[in-house]
Amino acid sequence: MARDIVIPADAGAVVIVDLDAIAENYRLIQSTCPGAEVGAAVKADAYGLGVGPVTAALSDAGCTTFFVATPAEGTHLRKTNATAEIVVLNGPEPGNIATLLDSRLTPTLNSLPQIETWAAASANAPMEAWLHIDTGMNRLGLGPGELEALIAKPARLDGIRISTILSHLACADTPDHPMNAAQRDSFTATCELLTAITGPVRTSLANSPGVFLGSEYHFNMVRPGASLYGIRPSAERPNPMKQVVEIYTKILQVRDVDTPMTVGYGAAHQVTGTRRIATLAAGYADGYPRAAGNTAGHTEGKSMCAFIDGQPAPLAGRISMDLITIDVTDLPAALCRPGQTVELLGPNVTPDDLADAAGTIAYEVLSRLGPRLQVEYRGGTN
Ligand SMILES: *Cc1c(COP(=O)(O)O)cnc(C)c1O
């Protein structure tokens, strides 16, 4: 792919988002969970990839439920999608009831006060909601004490129609972690208790890595985000997902350096011998993590690389806001000229690879892609 990509003169770097790959990943998850519906987490602008085009592609693939974090994200999504169910994970507050109703958003009720807030807003029709039970995250959702109080006084739910009960896995990316089965069993038991109050409801436990833990984790609906965007479900297993995101930049300048020169801020990269350094037109402001920079020289096996025509060039020194320096000494000179396209993410570097080099996770790499990147969508119906 890299060969065909030319970075426009006005831009420093281009991010390519493959909408067909997202649809393919959606279908792979569908076939992994044949008994369950597949909703899609599209919070944080669809993990940085653009909520409009991403949800359009997912809708075309058959997705009818989308998860966002905030009412504002829900309102934004509602403008381009009139029919989908949009679930707001952060839940209702007295000040956002009007937004939730106006945009026809379904809140997740995460606590007794949120149940009270939503019930109080009920006028004539019952207020639809999802109910979030905490089974071990200790983040959002009703904990054991709140659950007991709810079961002791079911009238708290008067005026509310619970359509779905959900919980969230803490360790699903570690398939052998004992917490997975413990959360699953606790969720099953809690759903049995609750449906005595709510009547029949749908149940939902699995995020992306949960999808790949087996059918006993699928319940009625799964809620993948990361896997749709190509991120691996687990570092311990091969990644079954198709890569969605590629980033290309270009060479701005090439120079020869020699001992005892240094490259970049902090003089952190000491050259050993005659080396050729290329400066690239992207940096941490574009979302390339500064922590991925190689500041201790070319430590064998540890250097993060950029790729030119499939050939690796190790990063040299600190990553700047707008620039990255790479060592191209071992590459043919014809590939190392200003204007040359350089792969930062693509066939040779996955978002997971880059995240590993930076000591973070690909979720953070994608959701922090910079607004300066020129976005190009591939595939889809547009
Ligand atoms: C973000 C989120 C998901 C999606 O998680 P992934 O690991 O990206 O698949 C699912 N459920 C909840 C409650 C979430 O907050």
CSV table of N, CA and C and ligand atoms in Angstrom, one decimal, residues 41 43 47 67 89 132 139 166-168 206-209 223-227 363, ligand 1:
chain,number,residue,atom,x,y,z
A,41,ALA,N,-18.9,-0.2,20.5
A,41,ALA,CA,-18.5,0.9,21.3
A,41,ALA,C,-17.9,2.0,20.3
A,43,LYS,N,-17.5,5.3,21.5
A,43,LYS,CA,-17.1,6.5,22.3
A,43,LYS,C,-15.8,7.1,21.9
A,47,TYR,N,-13.0,5.7,18.9
A,47,TYR,CA,-11.6,5.5,19.3
A,47,TYR,C,-10.7,6.3,18.4
A,67,PHE,N,-22.5,2.4,21.6
A,67,PHE,CA,-22.2,2.9,22.9
A,67,PHE,C,-21.3,4.1,22.9
A,89,LEU,N,-23.1,5.5,28.3
A,89,LEU,CA,-22.5,4.7,29.4
A,89,LEU,C,-22.4,5.4,30.7
A,132,HIS,N,-26.6,-1.2,35.0
A,132,HIS,CA,-25.2,-1.6,35.0
A,132,HIS,C,-24.9,-2.2,36.4
A,139,ARG,N,-15.8,0.5,39.4
A,139,ARG,CA,-15.7,1.7,38.6
A,139,ARG,C,-17.1,2.3,38.5
A,166,LEU,N,-26.2,-5.0,32.1
A,166,LEU,CA,-24.9,-5.2,31.7
A,166,LEU,C,-23.9,-5.2,32.9
A,167,SER,N,-22.7,-5.8,32.6
A,167,SER,CA,-21.6,-5.7,33.5
A,167,SER,C,-20.4,-5.7,32.6
A,168,HIS,N,-19.2,-5.4,33.2
A,168,HIS,CA,-18.0,-5.2,32.4
A,168,HIS,C,-16.8,-6.0,33.0
A,206,ALA,N,-19.7,-9.0,27.6
A,206,ALA,CA,-18.4,-9.0,26.9
A,206,ALA,C,-18.0,-7.7,26.2
A,207,ASN,N,-16.8,-7.2,26.4
A,207,ASN,CA,-16.2,-6.3,25.5
A,207,ASN,C,-15.4,-7.1,24.5
A,208,SER,N,-14.5,-6.4,23.7
A,208,SER,CA,-13.8,-7.2,22.7
A,208,SER,C,-13.1,-8.4,23.2
A,209,PRO,N,-12.2,-8.3,24.2
A,209,PRO,CA,-11.5,-9.5,24.6
A,209,PRO,C,-12.5,-10.6,25.1
A,223,ARG,N,-20.3,-6.2,23.3
A,223,ARG,CA,-20.1,-4.8,23.2
A,223,ARG,C,-18.7,-4.5,22.7
A,224,PRO,N,-18.2,-5.0,21.6
A,224,PRO,CA,-16.8,-4.7,21.2
A,224,PRO,C,-16.6,-3.3,20.8
A,225,GLY,N,-15.4,-2.8,21.1
A,225,GLY,CA,-14.9,-1.5,20.5
A,225,GLY,C,-13.6,-1.8,19.8
A,226,ALA,N,-12.6,-2.0,20.6
A,226,ALA,CA,-11.2,-2.2,20.1
A,226,ALA,C,-11.0,-3.1,19.0
A,227,SER,N,-11.7,-4.3,19.1
A,227,SER,CA,-11.4,-5.3,18.0
A,227,SER,C,-12.0,-4.9,16.7
A,363,TYR,N,-5.4,1.2,22.4
A,363,TYR,CA,-6.6,2.0,22.7
A,363,TYR,C,-6.2,3.4,22.8
B,1,LIG,C1,-15.4,0.8,26.1
B,1,LIG,C2,-16.4,-0.2,26.6
B,1,LIG,C3,-16.6,-1.3,25.9
B,1,LIG,C4,-15.8,-1.7,24.7
B,1,LIG,O1,-14.5,-2.2,25.1
B,1,LIG,P1,-13.4,-2.8,24.1
B,1,LIG,O2,-12.4,-3.4,25.0
B,1,LIG,O3,-12.9,-1.6,23.4
B,1,LIG,O4,-14.1,-3.8,23.3
B,1,LIG,C5,-17.6,-2.2,26.3
B,1,LIG,N1,-18.4,-1.9,27.4
B,1,LIG,C6,-18.1,-0.8,28.1
B,1,LIG,C7,-19.0,-0.6,29.3
B,1,LIG,C8,-17.1,0.1,27.8
B,1,LIG,O5,-16.9,1.1,28.6
